[in-house]
């Protein structure tokens, strides 16, 4: 449903409705997620958030910019506190056009003079607009709106300026006749006596909106009984945020540490959620070239191998593998596969997986990224696996293989055997489907009595029972940690 129609329905509904203040897109989103059916874009709050006074110090186009963000971030209607309409009838009707273009559902204008002052500051000395002039402004606004459901609320400031209920009623009736969709009757008293007196005379002539900031003790049920249509909770998100920010800033300043505030502030995940980060993640999978959107998992079996791991990380990133997680897999602690199992939620799909203590030439990674098999391991055809994982494949490396797929037949732990076709270097890749298969194999192996002794070789052998594992041959072009350090030393001399 159009936002304007939603707001019109709120104002015309038979029951009391409430809308909540917001002053930027973030607070607007929070208001919507809380469950409110509408947003009050408060002039006081928006100007305060911009660091200026509620005296039209922010220009109307600056307010529009804030509103545009608020409207883009939400699906519920926004009623703008449009002050006096930022000028005469001509400025006010241009405002309506600009609001409609931004899908703002309605605007409230008050019968004071531009530049206005907040109603709670020196209310008695505030001058009221001429009734006829203000009625003309309302007519001009209603005449220019394109969408029939766009809402214009006329705010009566007679009680604020100390003119009494009779004047308030006179003005309200004039604005009703000028075409306003609702009357906002404002009061700065700490009880609701004025509002009650107004409502008793007004009856149900036309929808009435109130702002009980000062008479906050009055039970909301009374407003319903009086026949009020809409209550505005006008500035409480702004005031809540000021208090929370002061407390947090104060605590951090005092402690020079984040330790005691981390649990009291919103988690970063909440921030990302409010920014709709999820949607961008999804869109990236649809629209970005896949090579710049790959996942990487580094299996940290040698935590001390920092230099080689840093090089590997740099190379992964240089090749568009941006989403990288690390998983500790120290055999000596829990056993390689047990620790992998403990962190299995990080084993996602479409992922390059690599031990942290190996380094390989960039072309290997590029070729692996283009590989279309579900599970592919990189095998050095020159290696015999004296210290690593010797593999037996469906076919030994030769030029004739060219485009042919070679599959793993088994991974052994005994190197230098005659039937070995090469050595698994610790670099492999899984598709979404491949990751699910690996997870299943991992799950199966956790039933084993020897689970703490199991290694990646056992995992790949178990996987073979479920799905083929492709072999991507290379010829040397990679370094284990010992060789890497030797090469570095030689280079330094
Ligand atoms: C606002 O929220 O800016 C209002 C309401 O106009 S009040 O501050 O109560 O005047
Ligand atoms: Mg205001």
PDB file of C-alpha atoms in Angstrom, residues 172-391:
ATOM      1  CA  UNK A 172      -8.896  24.628  13.976  1.00  0.00           C
ATOM      2  CA  UNK A 173     -12.261  25.123  12.291  1.00  0.00           C
ATOM      3  CA  UNK A 174     -10.811  27.586   9.767  1.00  0.00           C
ATOM      4  CA  UNK A 175      -8.054  25.144   8.841  1.00  0.00           C
ATOM      5  CA  UNK A 176     -10.537  22.273   8.581  1.00  0.00           C
ATOM      6  CA  UNK A 177     -12.543  24.335   6.129  1.00  0.00           C
ATOM      7  CA  UNK A 178      -9.383  25.213   4.208  1.00  0.00           C
ATOM      8  CA  UNK A 179      -8.931  21.500   3.493  1.00  0.00           C
ATOM      9  CA  UNK A 180      -6.533  20.177   6.148  1.00  0.00           C
ATOM     10  CA  UNK A 181      -6.765  16.388   6.601  1.00  0.00           C
ATOM     11  CA  UNK A 182      -6.307  16.648  10.380  1.00  0.00           C
ATOM     12  CA  UNK A 183      -5.757  19.209  13.126  1.00  0.00           C
ATOM     13  CA  UNK A 184      -2.797  19.000  15.480  1.00  0.00           C
ATOM     14  CA  UNK A 185      -3.612  20.729  18.733  1.00  0.00           C
ATOM     15  CA  UNK A 186      -0.476  21.412  20.714  1.00  0.00           C
ATOM     16  CA  UNK A 187      -0.158  22.147  24.437  1.00  0.00           C
ATOM     17  CA  UNK A 188       2.805  22.769  26.701  1.00  0.00           C
ATOM     18  CA  UNK A 189       0.934  22.236  29.970  1.00  0.00           C
ATOM     19  CA  UNK A 190       1.976  19.424  32.258  1.00  0.00           C
ATOM     20  CA  UNK A 191      -1.615  18.153  32.438  1.00  0.00           C
ATOM     21  CA  UNK A 192      -4.087  17.502  29.654  1.00  0.00           C
ATOM     22  CA  UNK A 193      -6.805  19.930  30.839  1.00  0.00           C
ATOM     23  CA  UNK A 194      -6.503  22.211  27.792  1.00  0.00           C
ATOM     24  CA  UNK A 195      -6.561  19.276  25.427  1.00  0.00           C
ATOM     25  CA  UNK A 196      -9.612  17.819  27.168  1.00  0.00           C
ATOM     26  CA  UNK A 197     -11.414  21.183  26.950  1.00  0.00           C
ATOM     27  CA  UNK A 198     -10.568  21.451  23.260  1.00  0.00           C
ATOM     28  CA  UNK A 199     -11.698  17.914  22.484  1.00  0.00           C
ATOM     29  CA  UNK A 200     -14.997  18.318  24.319  1.00  0.00           C
ATOM     30  CA  UNK A 201     -15.913  21.304  22.138  1.00  0.00           C
ATOM     31  CA  UNK A 202     -14.438  19.868  18.961  1.00  0.00           C
ATOM     32  CA  UNK A 203     -16.266  16.555  19.183  1.00  0.00           C
ATOM     33  CA  UNK A 204     -15.479  14.354  16.217  1.00  0.00           C
ATOM     34  CA  UNK A 205     -15.648  17.078  13.599  1.00  0.00           C
ATOM     35  CA  UNK A 206     -12.339  16.101  12.066  1.00  0.00           C
ATOM     36  CA  UNK A 207      -9.315  13.919  13.036  1.00  0.00           C
ATOM     37  CA  UNK A 208      -7.149  15.337  15.831  1.00  0.00           C
ATOM     38  CA  UNK A 209      -3.438  14.748  16.433  1.00  0.00           C
ATOM     39  CA  UNK A 210      -1.691  15.463  19.753  1.00  0.00           C
ATOM     40  CA  UNK A 211       1.890  15.582  21.080  1.00  0.00           C
ATOM     41  CA  UNK A 212       1.833  14.740  24.820  1.00  0.00           C
ATOM     42  CA  UNK A 213       5.531  15.492  25.475  1.00  0.00           C
ATOM     43  CA  UNK A 214       4.727  17.722  28.459  1.00  0.00           C
ATOM     44  CA  UNK A 215       1.572  15.985  29.709  1.00  0.00           C
ATOM     45  CA  UNK A 216       3.238  12.577  29.511  1.00  0.00           C
ATOM     46  CA  UNK A 217       1.610  11.431  32.762  1.00  0.00           C
ATOM     47  CA  UNK A 218      -1.853  11.381  31.206  1.00  0.00           C
ATOM     48  CA  UNK A 219      -2.823   7.780  30.492  1.00  0.00           C
ATOM     49  CA  UNK A 220      -3.025   7.017  26.785  1.00  0.00           C
ATOM     50  CA  UNK A 221      -6.461   5.473  27.319  1.00  0.00           C
ATOM     51  CA  UNK A 222      -7.809   8.976  28.087  1.00  0.00           C
ATOM     52  CA  UNK A 223      -6.738  10.182  24.642  1.00  0.00           C
ATOM     53  CA  UNK A 224      -8.714   7.324  23.132  1.00  0.00           C
ATOM     54  CA  UNK A 225     -11.748   8.276  25.223  1.00  0.00           C
ATOM     55  CA  UNK A 226     -11.440  11.899  24.110  1.00  0.00           C
ATOM     56  CA  UNK A 227     -11.580  10.787  20.481  1.00  0.00           C
ATOM     57  CA  UNK A 228      -7.991  11.670  19.544  1.00  0.00           C
ATOM     58  CA  UNK A 229      -6.937  10.006  16.257  1.00  0.00           C
ATOM     59  CA  UNK A 230      -3.168  10.068  16.410  1.00  0.00           C
ATOM     60  CA  UNK A 231      -0.599  10.493  19.179  1.00  0.00           C
ATOM     61  CA  UNK A 232       2.947  11.567  18.336  1.00  0.00           C
ATOM     62  CA  UNK A 233       5.773  10.423  20.649  1.00  0.00           C
ATOM     63  CA  UNK A 234       7.774  13.372  19.447  1.00  0.00           C
ATOM     64  CA  UNK A 235      11.425  13.323  20.514  1.00  0.00           C
ATOM     65  CA  UNK A 236      12.205  10.253  22.599  1.00  0.00           C
ATOM     66  CA  UNK A 237      14.610   8.517  20.244  1.00  0.00           C
ATOM     67  CA  UNK A 238      16.702  11.660  20.099  1.00  0.00           C
ATOM     68  CA  UNK A 239      16.703  12.021  23.876  1.00  0.00           C
ATOM     69  CA  UNK A 240      17.400   8.335  24.425  1.00  0.00           C
ATOM     70  CA  UNK A 241      20.371   8.463  22.076  1.00  0.00           C
ATOM     71  CA  UNK A 242      21.808  11.564  23.774  1.00  0.00           C
ATOM     72  CA  UNK A 243      21.744   9.781  27.133  1.00  0.00           C
ATOM     73  CA  UNK A 244      23.232   6.558  25.741  1.00  0.00           C
ATOM     74  CA  UNK A 245      25.974   8.397  23.850  1.00  0.00           C
ATOM     75  CA  UNK A 246      26.888  10.534  26.852  1.00  0.00           C
ATOM     76  CA  UNK A 247      27.158   7.480  29.076  1.00  0.00           C
ATOM     77  CA  UNK A 248      29.241   5.535  26.580  1.00  0.00           C
ATOM     78  CA  UNK A 249      31.561   8.424  25.717  1.00  0.00           C
ATOM     79  CA  UNK A 250      31.983   9.178  29.417  1.00  0.00           C
ATOM     80  CA  UNK A 251      32.792   5.604  30.312  1.00  0.00           C
ATOM     81  CA  UNK A 252      35.341   5.168  27.526  1.00  0.00           C
ATOM     82  CA  UNK A 253      36.949   8.510  28.362  1.00  0.00           C
ATOM     83  CA  UNK A 254      37.161   7.655  32.034  1.00  0.00           C
ATOM     84  CA  UNK A 255      38.450   4.085  31.569  1.00  0.00           C
ATOM     85  CA  UNK A 256      40.525   4.694  28.407  1.00  0.00           C
ATOM     86  CA  UNK A 257      39.329   1.235  27.505  1.00  0.00           C
ATOM     87  CA  UNK A 258      36.401  -0.463  25.793  1.00  0.00           C
ATOM     88  CA  UNK A 259      36.227  -3.275  28.295  1.00  0.00           C
ATOM     89  CA  UNK A 260      33.212  -2.070  30.233  1.00  0.00           C
ATOM     90  CA  UNK A 261      31.171  -0.777  27.343  1.00  0.00           C
ATOM     91  CA  UNK A 262      31.298  -3.661  24.870  1.00  0.00           C
ATOM     92  CA  UNK A 263      28.378  -5.434  26.544  1.00  0.00           C
ATOM     93  CA  UNK A 264      26.332  -2.244  26.831  1.00  0.00           C
ATOM     94  CA  UNK A 265      26.428  -1.144  23.188  1.00  0.00           C
ATOM     95  CA  UNK A 266      24.728  -2.736  20.190  1.00  0.00           C
ATOM     96  CA  UNK A 267      26.798  -5.455  18.565  1.00  0.00           C
ATOM     97  CA  UNK A 268      28.286  -4.571  15.189  1.00  0.00           C
ATOM     98  CA  UNK A 269      26.072  -7.257  13.622  1.00  0.00           C
ATOM     99  CA  UNK A 270      23.070  -5.137  14.621  1.00  0.00           C
ATOM    100  CA  UNK A 271      24.609  -2.151  12.847  1.00  0.00           C
ATOM    101  CA  UNK A 272      25.175  -4.199   9.689  1.00  0.00           C
ATOM    102  CA  UNK A 273      21.638  -5.534   9.887  1.00  0.00           C
ATOM    103  CA  UNK A 274      20.187  -2.020  10.139  1.00  0.00           C
ATOM    104  CA  UNK A 275      22.222  -1.072   7.079  1.00  0.00           C
ATOM    105  CA  UNK A 276      20.735  -4.061   5.224  1.00  0.00           C
ATOM    106  CA  UNK A 277      24.136  -5.544   4.623  1.00  0.00           C
ATOM    107  CA  UNK A 278      22.559  -8.939   3.843  1.00  0.00           C
ATOM    108  CA  UNK A 279      21.007  -7.593   0.681  1.00  0.00           C
ATOM    109  CA  UNK A 280      24.353  -6.397  -0.653  1.00  0.00           C
ATOM    110  CA  UNK A 281      25.960  -9.767   0.045  1.00  0.00           C
ATOM    111  CA  UNK A 282      23.233 -11.432  -1.982  1.00  0.00           C
ATOM    112  CA  UNK A 283      23.453  -8.884  -4.796  1.00  0.00           C
ATOM    113  CA  UNK A 284      27.209  -9.365  -5.038  1.00  0.00           C
ATOM    114  CA  UNK A 285      26.741 -13.048  -5.771  1.00  0.00           C
ATOM    115  CA  UNK A 286      24.359 -12.052  -8.579  1.00  0.00           C
ATOM    116  CA  UNK A 287      26.219  -9.153 -10.138  1.00  0.00           C
ATOM    117  CA  UNK A 288      29.931  -9.223  -9.307  1.00  0.00           C
ATOM    118  CA  UNK A 289      32.351 -11.295 -11.380  1.00  0.00           C
ATOM    119  CA  UNK A 290      32.683 -14.455  -9.326  1.00  0.00           C
ATOM    120  CA  UNK A 291      36.478 -14.341  -9.233  1.00  0.00           C
ATOM    121  CA  UNK A 292      36.358 -11.242  -7.058  1.00  0.00           C
ATOM    122  CA  UNK A 293      33.889 -12.805  -4.700  1.00  0.00           C
ATOM    123  CA  UNK A 294      35.547 -16.038  -3.598  1.00  0.00           C
ATOM    124  CA  UNK A 295      35.921 -17.467  -0.160  1.00  0.00           C
ATOM    125  CA  UNK A 296      39.144 -18.687   1.376  1.00  0.00           C
ATOM    126  CA  UNK A 297      39.820 -20.890   4.372  1.00  0.00           C
ATOM    127  CA  UNK A 298      43.292 -21.089   5.830  1.00  0.00           C
ATOM    128  CA  UNK A 299      43.913 -24.173   7.931  1.00  0.00           C
ATOM    129  CA  UNK A 300      46.428 -23.042  10.519  1.00  0.00           C
ATOM    130  CA  UNK A 301      48.466 -26.124  11.345  1.00  0.00           C
ATOM    131  CA  UNK A 302      51.653 -24.193  12.160  1.00  0.00           C
ATOM    132  CA  UNK A 303      50.646 -21.019  14.030  1.00  0.00           C
ATOM    133  CA  UNK A 304      54.287 -19.904  14.155  1.00  0.00           C
ATOM    134  CA  UNK A 305      54.527 -19.755  10.349  1.00  0.00           C
ATOM    135  CA  UNK A 306      53.509 -16.121  10.302  1.00  0.00           C
ATOM    136  CA  UNK A 307      55.634 -14.865   7.430  1.00  0.00           C
ATOM    137  CA  UNK A 308      54.565 -17.488   4.941  1.00  0.00           C
ATOM    138  CA  UNK A 309      50.918 -17.186   6.020  1.00  0.00           C
ATOM    139  CA  UNK A 310      51.041 -13.414   5.484  1.00  0.00           C
ATOM    140  CA  UNK A 311      52.383 -13.942   1.951  1.00  0.00           C
ATOM    141  CA  UNK A 312      49.691 -16.467   1.235  1.00  0.00           C
ATOM    142  CA  UNK A 313      46.995 -14.115   2.484  1.00  0.00           C
ATOM    143  CA  UNK A 314      48.275 -11.324   0.279  1.00  0.00           C
ATOM    144  CA  UNK A 315      48.251 -13.608  -2.731  1.00  0.00           C
ATOM    145  CA  UNK A 316      44.723 -14.865  -2.050  1.00  0.00           C
ATOM    146  CA  UNK A 317      43.455 -11.310  -1.795  1.00  0.00           C
ATOM    147  CA  UNK A 318      45.317 -10.272  -4.937  1.00  0.00           C
ATOM    148  CA  UNK A 319      43.366 -12.991  -6.734  1.00  0.00           C
ATOM    149  CA  UNK A 320      39.945 -11.872  -5.542  1.00  0.00           C
ATOM    150  CA  UNK A 321      39.674 -14.323  -2.643  1.00  0.00           C
ATOM    151  CA  UNK A 322      38.373 -11.734  -0.226  1.00  0.00           C
ATOM    152  CA  UNK A 323      36.273 -13.533   2.295  1.00  0.00           C
ATOM    153  CA  UNK A 324      38.957 -15.397   4.231  1.00  0.00           C
ATOM    154  CA  UNK A 325      38.539 -17.268   7.516  1.00  0.00           C
ATOM    155  CA  UNK A 326      41.149 -19.168   9.496  1.00  0.00           C
ATOM    156  CA  UNK A 327      40.634 -22.472  11.280  1.00  0.00           C
ATOM    157  CA  UNK A 328      43.168 -23.799  13.802  1.00  0.00           C
ATOM    158  CA  UNK A 329      43.987 -27.454  13.035  1.00  0.00           C
ATOM    159  CA  UNK A 330      46.957 -28.311  15.219  1.00  0.00           C
ATOM    160  CA  UNK A 331      47.325 -32.067  15.206  1.00  0.00           C
ATOM    161  CA  UNK A 332      49.131 -32.044  18.513  1.00  0.00           C
ATOM    162  CA  UNK A 333      46.221 -30.437  20.370  1.00  0.00           C
ATOM    163  CA  UNK A 334      42.889 -32.050  19.534  1.00  0.00           C
ATOM    164  CA  UNK A 335      43.806 -33.824  16.322  1.00  0.00           C
ATOM    165  CA  UNK A 336      43.528 -32.239  12.888  1.00  0.00           C
ATOM    166  CA  UNK A 337      40.077 -33.449  11.939  1.00  0.00           C
ATOM    167  CA  UNK A 338      38.540 -32.935  15.354  1.00  0.00           C
ATOM    168  CA  UNK A 339      39.503 -29.271  15.311  1.00  0.00           C
ATOM    169  CA  UNK A 340      38.292 -28.967  11.730  1.00  0.00           C
ATOM    170  CA  UNK A 341      35.008 -30.515  12.861  1.00  0.00           C
ATOM    171  CA  UNK A 342      34.724 -28.089  15.763  1.00  0.00           C
ATOM    172  CA  UNK A 343      34.947 -25.211  13.302  1.00  0.00           C
ATOM    173  CA  UNK A 344      32.893 -26.849  10.533  1.00  0.00           C
ATOM    174  CA  UNK A 345      30.435 -23.922  10.435  1.00  0.00           C
ATOM    175  CA  UNK A 346      33.270 -21.960   8.841  1.00  0.00           C
ATOM    176  CA  UNK A 347      33.748 -24.515   6.055  1.00  0.00           C
ATOM    177  CA  UNK A 348      31.630 -22.779   3.463  1.00  0.00           C
ATOM    178  CA  UNK A 349      31.129 -23.417  -0.224  1.00  0.00           C
ATOM    179  CA  UNK A 350      33.005 -22.148  -3.247  1.00  0.00           C
ATOM    180  CA  UNK A 351      36.139 -21.949  -1.188  1.00  0.00           C
ATOM    181  CA  UNK A 352      39.871 -22.181  -1.673  1.00  0.00           C
ATOM    182  CA  UNK A 353      41.294 -24.143   1.267  1.00  0.00           C
ATOM    183  CA  UNK A 354      44.948 -24.050   2.123  1.00  0.00           C
ATOM    184  CA  UNK A 355      47.353 -24.930   4.906  1.00  0.00           C
ATOM    185  CA  UNK A 356      48.919 -21.816   6.376  1.00  0.00           C
ATOM    186  CA  UNK A 357      52.526 -22.966   5.903  1.00  0.00           C
ATOM    187  CA  UNK A 358      52.740 -23.378   2.163  1.00  0.00           C
ATOM    188  CA  UNK A 359      53.380 -20.892  -0.611  1.00  0.00           C
ATOM    189  CA  UNK A 360      52.648 -21.371  -4.285  1.00  0.00           C
ATOM    190  CA  UNK A 361      53.078 -19.462  -7.530  1.00  0.00           C
ATOM    191  CA  UNK A 362      50.147 -17.243  -8.515  1.00  0.00           C
ATOM    192  CA  UNK A 363      49.274 -19.244 -11.652  1.00  0.00           C
ATOM    193  CA  UNK A 364      48.356 -22.244  -9.478  1.00  0.00           C
ATOM    194  CA  UNK A 365      45.735 -20.251  -7.628  1.00  0.00           C
ATOM    195  CA  UNK A 366      44.409 -18.735 -10.853  1.00  0.00           C
ATOM    196  CA  UNK A 367      43.999 -22.173 -12.420  1.00  0.00           C
ATOM    197  CA  UNK A 368      42.373 -23.581  -9.298  1.00  0.00           C
ATOM    198  CA  UNK A 369      39.898 -20.691  -9.211  1.00  0.00           C
ATOM    199  CA  UNK A 370      38.798 -21.616 -12.718  1.00  0.00           C
ATOM    200  CA  UNK A 371      38.429 -25.313 -11.939  1.00  0.00           C
ATOM    201  CA  UNK A 372      34.807 -26.457 -12.271  1.00  0.00           C
ATOM    202  CA  UNK A 373      34.918 -29.691 -10.249  1.00  0.00           C
ATOM    203  CA  UNK A 374      33.188 -29.917  -6.863  1.00  0.00           C
ATOM    204  CA  UNK A 375      36.324 -30.984  -4.997  1.00  0.00           C
ATOM    205  CA  UNK A 376      39.781 -30.465  -6.456  1.00  0.00           C
ATOM    206  CA  UNK A 377      43.131 -31.018  -4.814  1.00  0.00           C
ATOM    207  CA  UNK A 378      46.450 -29.642  -6.077  1.00  0.00           C
ATOM    208  CA  UNK A 379      49.054 -32.375  -6.571  1.00  0.00           C
ATOM    209  CA  UNK A 380      52.733 -31.804  -7.314  1.00  0.00           C
ATOM    210  CA  UNK A 381      53.633 -34.414  -9.908  1.00  0.00           C
ATOM    211  CA  UNK A 382      57.324 -34.009  -8.998  1.00  0.00           C
ATOM    212  CA  UNK A 383      56.759 -34.747  -5.311  1.00  0.00           C
ATOM    213  CA  UNK A 384      56.920 -38.178  -3.834  1.00  0.00           C
ATOM    214  CA  UNK A 385      55.551 -37.211  -0.454  1.00  0.00           C
ATOM    215  CA  UNK A 386      58.442 -38.161   1.708  1.00  0.00           C
ATOM    216  CA  UNK A 387      57.172 -35.646   4.279  1.00  0.00           C
ATOM    217  CA  UNK A 388      53.726 -34.878   2.955  1.00  0.00           C
ATOM    218  CA  UNK A 389      50.734 -36.658   1.515  1.00  0.00           C
ATOM    219  CA  UNK A 390      51.577 -38.990  -1.372  1.00  0.00           C
ATOM    220  CA  UNK A 391      48.667 -39.597  -3.698  1.00  0.00           C
TER     221      UNK A 391
END
